[in-house]
Tab-separated table of C-alpha atoms in Angstrom:
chain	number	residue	atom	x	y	z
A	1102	UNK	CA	9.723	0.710	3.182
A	1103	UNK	CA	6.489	-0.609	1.801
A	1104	UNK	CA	3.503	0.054	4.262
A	1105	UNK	CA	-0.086	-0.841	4.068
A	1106	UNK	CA	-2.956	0.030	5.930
A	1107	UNK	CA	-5.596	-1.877	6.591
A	1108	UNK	CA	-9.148	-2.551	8.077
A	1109	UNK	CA	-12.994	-3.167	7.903
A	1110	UNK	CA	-15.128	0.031	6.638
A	1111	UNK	CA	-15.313	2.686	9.370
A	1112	UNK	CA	-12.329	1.619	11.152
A	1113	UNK	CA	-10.551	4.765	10.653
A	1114	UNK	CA	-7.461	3.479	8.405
A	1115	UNK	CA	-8.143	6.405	6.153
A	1116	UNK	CA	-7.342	8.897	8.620
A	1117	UNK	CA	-4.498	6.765	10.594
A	1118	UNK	CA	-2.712	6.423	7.453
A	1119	UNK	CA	-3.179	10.063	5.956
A	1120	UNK	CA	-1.940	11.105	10.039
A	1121	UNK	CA	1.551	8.979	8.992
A	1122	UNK	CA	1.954	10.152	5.832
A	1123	UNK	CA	1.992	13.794	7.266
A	1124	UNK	CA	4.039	12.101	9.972
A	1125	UNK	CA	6.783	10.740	7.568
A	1126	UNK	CA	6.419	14.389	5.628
A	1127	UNK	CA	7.080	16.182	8.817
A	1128	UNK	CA	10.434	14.640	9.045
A	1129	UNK	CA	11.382	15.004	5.271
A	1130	UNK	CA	11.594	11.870	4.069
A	1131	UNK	CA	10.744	10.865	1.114
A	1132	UNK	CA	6.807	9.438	0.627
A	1133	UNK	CA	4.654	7.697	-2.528
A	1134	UNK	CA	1.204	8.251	-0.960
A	1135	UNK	CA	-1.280	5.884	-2.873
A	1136	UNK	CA	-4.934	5.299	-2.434
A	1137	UNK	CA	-5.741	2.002	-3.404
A	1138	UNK	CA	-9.657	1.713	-1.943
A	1139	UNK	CA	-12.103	2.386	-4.369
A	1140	UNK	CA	-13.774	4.524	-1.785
A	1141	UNK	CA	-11.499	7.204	-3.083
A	1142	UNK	CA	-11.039	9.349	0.501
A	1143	UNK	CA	-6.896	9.872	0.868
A	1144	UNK	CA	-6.765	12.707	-0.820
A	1145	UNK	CA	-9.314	14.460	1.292
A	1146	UNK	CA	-7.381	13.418	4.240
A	1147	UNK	CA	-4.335	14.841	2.868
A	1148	UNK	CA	-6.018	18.137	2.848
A	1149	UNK	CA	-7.034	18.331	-0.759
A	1150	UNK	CA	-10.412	19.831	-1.457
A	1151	UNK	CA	-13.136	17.861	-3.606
A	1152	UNK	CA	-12.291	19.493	-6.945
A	1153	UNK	CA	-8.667	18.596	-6.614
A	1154	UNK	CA	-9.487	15.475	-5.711
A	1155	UNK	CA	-11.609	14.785	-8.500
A	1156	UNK	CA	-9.103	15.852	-10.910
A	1157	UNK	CA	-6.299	13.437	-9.513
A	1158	UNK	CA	-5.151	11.173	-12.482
A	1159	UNK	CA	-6.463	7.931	-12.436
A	1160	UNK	CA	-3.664	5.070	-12.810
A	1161	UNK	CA	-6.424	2.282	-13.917
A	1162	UNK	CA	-6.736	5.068	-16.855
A	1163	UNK	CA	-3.058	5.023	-17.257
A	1164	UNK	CA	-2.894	0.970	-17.305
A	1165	UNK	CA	-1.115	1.064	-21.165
A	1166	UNK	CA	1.073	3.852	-20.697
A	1167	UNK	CA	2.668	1.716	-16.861
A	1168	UNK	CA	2.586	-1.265	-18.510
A	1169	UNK	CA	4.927	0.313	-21.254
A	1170	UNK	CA	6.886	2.028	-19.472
A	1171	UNK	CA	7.763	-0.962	-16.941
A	1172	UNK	CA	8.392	-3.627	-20.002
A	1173	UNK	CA	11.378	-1.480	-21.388
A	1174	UNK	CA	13.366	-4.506	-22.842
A	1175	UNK	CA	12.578	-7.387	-21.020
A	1176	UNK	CA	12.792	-10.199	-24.030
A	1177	UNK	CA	10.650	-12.313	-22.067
A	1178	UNK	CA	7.522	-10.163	-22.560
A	1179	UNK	CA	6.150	-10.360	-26.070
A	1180	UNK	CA	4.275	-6.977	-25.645
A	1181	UNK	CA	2.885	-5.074	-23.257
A	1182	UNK	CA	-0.310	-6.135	-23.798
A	1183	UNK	CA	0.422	-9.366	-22.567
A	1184	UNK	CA	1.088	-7.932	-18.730
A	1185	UNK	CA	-1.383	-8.803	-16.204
A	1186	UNK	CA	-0.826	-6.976	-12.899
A	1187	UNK	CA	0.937	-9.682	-11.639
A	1188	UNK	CA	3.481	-9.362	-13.827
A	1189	UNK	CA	7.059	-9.941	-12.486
A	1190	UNK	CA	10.141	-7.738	-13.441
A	1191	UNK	CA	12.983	-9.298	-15.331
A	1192	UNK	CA	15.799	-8.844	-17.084
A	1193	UNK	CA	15.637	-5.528	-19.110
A	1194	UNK	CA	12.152	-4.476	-17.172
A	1195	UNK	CA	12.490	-0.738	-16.146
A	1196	UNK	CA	12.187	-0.398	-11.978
A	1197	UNK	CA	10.670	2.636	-9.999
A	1198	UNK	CA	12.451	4.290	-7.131
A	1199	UNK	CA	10.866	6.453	-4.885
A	1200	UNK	CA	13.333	9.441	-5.045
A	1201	UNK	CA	13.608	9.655	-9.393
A	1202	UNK	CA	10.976	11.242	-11.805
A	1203	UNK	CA	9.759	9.115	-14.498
A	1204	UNK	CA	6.971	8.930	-16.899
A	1205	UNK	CA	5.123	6.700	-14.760
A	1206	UNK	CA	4.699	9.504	-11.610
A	1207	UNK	CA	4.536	12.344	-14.402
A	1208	UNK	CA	1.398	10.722	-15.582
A	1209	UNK	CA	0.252	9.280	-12.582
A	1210	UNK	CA	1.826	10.919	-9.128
A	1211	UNK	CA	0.597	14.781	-8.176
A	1212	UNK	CA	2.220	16.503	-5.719
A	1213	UNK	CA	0.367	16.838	-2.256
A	1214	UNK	CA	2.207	19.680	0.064
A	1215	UNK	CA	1.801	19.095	3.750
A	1216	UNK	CA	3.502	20.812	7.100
A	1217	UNK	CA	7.261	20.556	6.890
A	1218	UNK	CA	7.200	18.771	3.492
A	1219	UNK	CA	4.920	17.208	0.435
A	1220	UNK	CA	4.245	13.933	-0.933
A	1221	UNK	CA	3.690	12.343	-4.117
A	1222	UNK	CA	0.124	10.822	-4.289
A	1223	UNK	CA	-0.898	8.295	-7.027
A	1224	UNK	CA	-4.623	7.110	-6.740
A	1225	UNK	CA	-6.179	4.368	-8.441
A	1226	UNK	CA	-9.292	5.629	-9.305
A	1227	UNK	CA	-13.035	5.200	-8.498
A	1228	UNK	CA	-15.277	3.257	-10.688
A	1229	UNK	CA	-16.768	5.350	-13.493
A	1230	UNK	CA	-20.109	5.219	-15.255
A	1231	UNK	CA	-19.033	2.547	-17.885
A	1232	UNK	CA	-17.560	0.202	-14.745
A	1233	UNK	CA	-21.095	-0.009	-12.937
A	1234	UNK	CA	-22.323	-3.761	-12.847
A	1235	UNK	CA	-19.635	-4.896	-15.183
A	1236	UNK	CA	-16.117	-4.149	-13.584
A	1237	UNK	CA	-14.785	-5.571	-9.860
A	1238	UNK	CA	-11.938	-3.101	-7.750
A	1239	UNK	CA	-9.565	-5.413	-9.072
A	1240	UNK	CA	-9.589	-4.191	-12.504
A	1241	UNK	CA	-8.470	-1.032	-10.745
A	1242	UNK	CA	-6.071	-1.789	-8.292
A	1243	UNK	CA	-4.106	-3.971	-10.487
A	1244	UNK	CA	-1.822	-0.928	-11.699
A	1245	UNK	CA	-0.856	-0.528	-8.128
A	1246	UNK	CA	0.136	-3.874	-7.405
A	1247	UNK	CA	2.032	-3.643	-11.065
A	1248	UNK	CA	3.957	-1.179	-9.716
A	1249	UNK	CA	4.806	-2.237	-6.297
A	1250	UNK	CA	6.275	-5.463	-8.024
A	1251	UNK	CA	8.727	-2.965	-9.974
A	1252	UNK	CA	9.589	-0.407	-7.070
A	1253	UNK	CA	12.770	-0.733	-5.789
A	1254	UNK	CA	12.452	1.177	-2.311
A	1255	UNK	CA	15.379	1.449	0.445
A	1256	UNK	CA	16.104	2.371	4.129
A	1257	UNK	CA	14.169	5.752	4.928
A	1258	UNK	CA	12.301	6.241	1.809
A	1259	UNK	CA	8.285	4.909	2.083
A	1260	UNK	CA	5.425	3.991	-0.133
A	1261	UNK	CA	2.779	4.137	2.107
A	1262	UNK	CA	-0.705	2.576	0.742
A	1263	UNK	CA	-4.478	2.832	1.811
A	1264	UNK	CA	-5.347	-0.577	1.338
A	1265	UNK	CA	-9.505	-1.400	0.447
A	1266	UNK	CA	-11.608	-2.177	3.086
A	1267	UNK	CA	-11.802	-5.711	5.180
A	1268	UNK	CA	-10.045	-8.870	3.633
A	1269	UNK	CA	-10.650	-7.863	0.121
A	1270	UNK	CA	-6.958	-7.406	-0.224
A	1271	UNK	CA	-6.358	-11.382	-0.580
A	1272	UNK	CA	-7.972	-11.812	-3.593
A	1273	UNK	CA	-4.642	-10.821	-5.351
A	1274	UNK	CA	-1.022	-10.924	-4.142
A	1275	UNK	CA	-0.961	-7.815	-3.194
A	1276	UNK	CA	-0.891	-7.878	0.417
A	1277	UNK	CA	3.066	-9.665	0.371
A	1278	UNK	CA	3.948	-6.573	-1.073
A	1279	UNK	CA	4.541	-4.559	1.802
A	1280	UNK	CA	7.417	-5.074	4.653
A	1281	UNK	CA	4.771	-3.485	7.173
A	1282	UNK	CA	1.043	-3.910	7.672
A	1283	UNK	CA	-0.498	-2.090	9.730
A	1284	UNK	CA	-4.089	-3.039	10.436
A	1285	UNK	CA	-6.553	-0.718	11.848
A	1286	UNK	CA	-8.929	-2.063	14.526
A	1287	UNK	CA	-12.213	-0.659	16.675
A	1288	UNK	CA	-12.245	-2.193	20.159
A	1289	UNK	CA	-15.609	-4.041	19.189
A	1290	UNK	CA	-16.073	-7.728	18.285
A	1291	UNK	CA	-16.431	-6.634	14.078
A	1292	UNK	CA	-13.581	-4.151	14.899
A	1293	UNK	CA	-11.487	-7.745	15.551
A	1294	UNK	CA	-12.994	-10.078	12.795
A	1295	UNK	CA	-10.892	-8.333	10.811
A	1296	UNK	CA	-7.844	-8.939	12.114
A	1297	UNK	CA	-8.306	-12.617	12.460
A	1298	UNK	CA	-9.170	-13.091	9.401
A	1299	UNK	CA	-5.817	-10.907	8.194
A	1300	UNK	CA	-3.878	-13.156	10.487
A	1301	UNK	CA	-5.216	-16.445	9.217
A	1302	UNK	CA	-4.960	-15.733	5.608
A	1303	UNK	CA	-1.656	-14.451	5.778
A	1304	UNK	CA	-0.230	-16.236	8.153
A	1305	UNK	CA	1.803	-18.489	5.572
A	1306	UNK	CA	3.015	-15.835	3.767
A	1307	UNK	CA	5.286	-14.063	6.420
A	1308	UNK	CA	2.991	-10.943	6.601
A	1309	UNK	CA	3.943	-8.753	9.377
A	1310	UNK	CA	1.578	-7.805	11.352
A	1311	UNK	CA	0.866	-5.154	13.560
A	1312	UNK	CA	-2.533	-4.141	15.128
A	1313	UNK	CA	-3.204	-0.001	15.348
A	1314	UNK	CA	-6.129	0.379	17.963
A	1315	UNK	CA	-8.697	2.941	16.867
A	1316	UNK	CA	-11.371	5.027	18.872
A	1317	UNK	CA	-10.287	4.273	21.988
A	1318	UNK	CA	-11.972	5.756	25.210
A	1319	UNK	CA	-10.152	4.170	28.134
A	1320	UNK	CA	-8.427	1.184	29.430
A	1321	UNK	CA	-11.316	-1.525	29.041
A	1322	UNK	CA	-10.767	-0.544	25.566
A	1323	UNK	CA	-7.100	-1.234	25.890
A	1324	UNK	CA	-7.824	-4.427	27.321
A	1325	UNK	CA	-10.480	-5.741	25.213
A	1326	UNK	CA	-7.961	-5.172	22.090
A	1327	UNK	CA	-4.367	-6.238	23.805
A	1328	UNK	CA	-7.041	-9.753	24.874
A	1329	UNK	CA	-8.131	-10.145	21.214
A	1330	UNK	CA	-4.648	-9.223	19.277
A	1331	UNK	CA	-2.327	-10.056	22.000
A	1332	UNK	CA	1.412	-8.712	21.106
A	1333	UNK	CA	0.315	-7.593	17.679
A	1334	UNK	CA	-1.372	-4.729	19.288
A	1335	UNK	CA	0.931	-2.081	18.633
A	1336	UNK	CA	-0.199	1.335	19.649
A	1337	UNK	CA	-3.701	2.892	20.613
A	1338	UNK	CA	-5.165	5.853	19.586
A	1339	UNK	CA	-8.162	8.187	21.079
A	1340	UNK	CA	-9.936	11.080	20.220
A	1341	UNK	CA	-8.394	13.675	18.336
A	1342	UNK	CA	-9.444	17.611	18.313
A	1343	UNK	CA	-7.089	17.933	15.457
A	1344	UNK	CA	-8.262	14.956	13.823
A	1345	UNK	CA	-11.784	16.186	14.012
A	1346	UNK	CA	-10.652	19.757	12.796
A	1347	UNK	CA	-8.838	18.032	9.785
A	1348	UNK	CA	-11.999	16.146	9.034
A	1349	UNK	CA	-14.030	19.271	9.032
A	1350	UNK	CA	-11.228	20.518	6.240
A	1351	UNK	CA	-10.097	22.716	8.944
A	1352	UNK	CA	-6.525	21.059	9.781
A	1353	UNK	CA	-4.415	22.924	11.966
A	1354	UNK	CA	-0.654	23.153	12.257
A	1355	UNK	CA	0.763	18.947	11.947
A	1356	UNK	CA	2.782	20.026	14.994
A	1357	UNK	CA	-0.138	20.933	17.267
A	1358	UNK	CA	-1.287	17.048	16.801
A	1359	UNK	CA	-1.909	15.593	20.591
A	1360	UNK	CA	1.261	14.729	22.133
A	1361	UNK	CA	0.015	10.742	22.600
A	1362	UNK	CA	-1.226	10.680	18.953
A	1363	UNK	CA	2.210	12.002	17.655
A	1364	UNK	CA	3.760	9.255	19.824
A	1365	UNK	CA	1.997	6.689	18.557
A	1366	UNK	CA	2.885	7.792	15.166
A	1367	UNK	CA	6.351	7.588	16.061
A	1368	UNK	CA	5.995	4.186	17.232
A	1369	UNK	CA	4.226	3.118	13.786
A	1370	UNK	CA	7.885	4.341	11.865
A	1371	UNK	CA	9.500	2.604	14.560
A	1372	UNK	CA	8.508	-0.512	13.990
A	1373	UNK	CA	7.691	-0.138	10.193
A	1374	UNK	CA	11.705	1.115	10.235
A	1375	UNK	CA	12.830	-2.057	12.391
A	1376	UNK	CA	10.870	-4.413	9.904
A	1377	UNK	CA	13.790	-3.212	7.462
A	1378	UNK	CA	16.385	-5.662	8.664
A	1379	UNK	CA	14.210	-8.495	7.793
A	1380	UNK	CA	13.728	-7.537	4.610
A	1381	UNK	CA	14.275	-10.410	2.048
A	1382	UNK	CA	14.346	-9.682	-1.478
A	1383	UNK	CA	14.590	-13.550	-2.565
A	1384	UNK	CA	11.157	-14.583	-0.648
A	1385	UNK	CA	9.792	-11.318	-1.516
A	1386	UNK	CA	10.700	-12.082	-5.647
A	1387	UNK	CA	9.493	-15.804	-4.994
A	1388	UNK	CA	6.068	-14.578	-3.381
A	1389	UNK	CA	5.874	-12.469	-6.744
A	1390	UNK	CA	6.567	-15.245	-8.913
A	1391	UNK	CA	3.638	-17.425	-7.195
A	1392	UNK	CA	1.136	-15.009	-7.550
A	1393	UNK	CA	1.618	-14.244	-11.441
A	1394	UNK	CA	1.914	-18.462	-12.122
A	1395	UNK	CA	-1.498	-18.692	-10.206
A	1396	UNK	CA	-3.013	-15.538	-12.466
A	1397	UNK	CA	-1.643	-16.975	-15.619
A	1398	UNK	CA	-3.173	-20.212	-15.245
A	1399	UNK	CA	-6.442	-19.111	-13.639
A	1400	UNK	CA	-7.257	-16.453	-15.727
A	1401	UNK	CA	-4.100	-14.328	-17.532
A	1402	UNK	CA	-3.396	-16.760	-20.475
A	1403	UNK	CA	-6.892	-17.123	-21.843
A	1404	UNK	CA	-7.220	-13.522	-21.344
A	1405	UNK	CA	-4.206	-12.725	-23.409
A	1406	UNK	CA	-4.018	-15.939	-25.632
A	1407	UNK	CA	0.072	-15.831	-24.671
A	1408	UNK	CA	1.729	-18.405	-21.960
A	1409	UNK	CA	2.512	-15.814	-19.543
A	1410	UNK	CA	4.587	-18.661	-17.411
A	1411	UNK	CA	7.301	-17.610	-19.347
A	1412	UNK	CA	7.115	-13.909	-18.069
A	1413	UNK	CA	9.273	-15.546	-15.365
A	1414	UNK	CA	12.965	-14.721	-15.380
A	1415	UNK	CA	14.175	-17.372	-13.170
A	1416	UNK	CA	18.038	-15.762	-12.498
A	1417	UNK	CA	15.884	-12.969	-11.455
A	1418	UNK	CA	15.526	-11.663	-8.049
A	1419	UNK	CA	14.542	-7.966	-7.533
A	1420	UNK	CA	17.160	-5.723	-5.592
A	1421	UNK	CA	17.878	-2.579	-3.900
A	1422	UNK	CA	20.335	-2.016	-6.079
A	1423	UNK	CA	19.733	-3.569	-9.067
A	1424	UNK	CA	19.932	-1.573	-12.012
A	1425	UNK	CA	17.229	-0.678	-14.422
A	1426	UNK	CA	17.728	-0.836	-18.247
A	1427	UNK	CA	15.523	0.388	-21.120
């Protein structure tokens, strides 16, 4: 499953989805960890200190080697220098699964070990010295959507992604990638803007949609979110002595996380497992397709001088089982 989490600055979604992550790595399944905020902070959360964090391979820096990797034959790209991070796979395009190795992790993905299990973690990258007043996120995050569009991912095996900050997201396709989104809300009236805004802006797109509550104290809390967010309000969480000790870089044993906090936890997989049987390759493929006509013509084909319109396989349509050809 594809997850995403979401949420204004401050909100928490950091820590709620680093807190799942160990949660899916507790039960040995498989997990692609990526940070895909600028505010570079997963890693940190996953229990890595600053100078391993630091060092964590940058996959904006890596843009040439993906977009090679991911062309393999498809006869309908010229070169990769012609793929935008919109991009669709075709015919001949090599596919990522979460389980394989392939040059793409080996350059990108370092291993992150956790209680009960480890995770791959890809990062995109915070702006560098030569970015500063010249460079948006988007330059950045573009080889994670790229790669998204090419992994094929099946029934309990997750890519789990820290999304940026507020409703920044929409400014590219990349929040249809996911078959779960879990956004990450303070019971306070900017805590909610948020979420509106999420709903209304995706709400043609078949986004779903569920609301984590955050730094809850007691029930008027509970209230004031189930009010705002109705019966996308999935689960609330409180305060955490283990959260607090993890922030501190002090994390103790996953399994002496707060019996309500693991249960909420469990209810996040829950759902983001149910969302599987409504998984639909053909809209998801379609939703693709949109995205890279829009980037072509707005931007992609005067950036590349090539009509990247005809990137588009149209007998395409990416599958679980699909296979992948060089």
């Amino acid at each position: 499953m594809k997850i995403a989490f979401v949420g204004k600055g401050g909100s928490g979604k950091t820590t709620l989805s680093s807190l799942f992550i160990r949660h899916l790595a507790a039960t040995g399944a498989p997990v692609i960890a990526v940070d895909a905020d600028i505010n570079q902070h997963l890693g940190a959360a996953l229990g890595l200190d600053e100078a391993e964090a630091v060092e964590l391979p940058a996959m904006g820096a890596r843009l040439p080697l993906i977009k090679d990797y991911l062309r393999g034959s498809n006869p309908r790209i010229t070169s990769a220098d012609t793929m935008i991070k919109t991009t669709p796979p075709g015919e001949g395009s090599r596919l990522l699964r979460v389980r394989e190795d392939n040059p793409v992790y080996d350059a990108c993905a370092r291993p992150v070990e956790l209680d009960g299990g480890a995770v791959r973690l890809m990062v995109t990258g915070p702006f560098t010295e030569a970015d500063l007043g010249v460079a948006c996120y988007h330059s950045k995050t573009g080889a994670v959507e790229l790669c998204l569009n090419h992994l094929v991912d099946g029934r309990d095996e997750y890519a789990v992604v820290d999304m940026t900050a507020g409703s920044d997201s929409f400014a590219s396709g990349m929040f249809t990638r996911f078959d779960m989104t879990f956004l990450v809300a303070e019971p306070t009236r900017k805590g909610v803007s948020v979420y509106r805004q999420y709903k209304e802006y995706a709400r043609d797109f078949g986004v779903s949609l569920k609301v984590v509550g955050n730094k809850v104290q007691g029930q008027d809390d509970v209230d004031f979110l189930r009010e705002e967010a109705g019966d996308d309000l999935l689960v609330t969480v409180g305060h955490s002595d283990w959260v607090r000790a993890m922030e501190k870089g002090r994390p103790p044993a996953f399994e002496l996380l707060e019996d309500a906090n693991r249960r909420s936890l469990q209810a996040l997989q829950d759902a983001a497992d149910a969302s599987y049987e409504h998984r639909d390759w053909e809209r998801y493929t379609r939703q693709m397709v949109h995205f890279h006509l829009k980037n072509a013509q707005s931007w992609g084909n005067e950036r590349t001088g090539a009509d990247l319109t005809a990137q588009v396989d149209p007998d395409f349509v990416l599958r679980e089982r699909v296979g992948a050809t060089a």
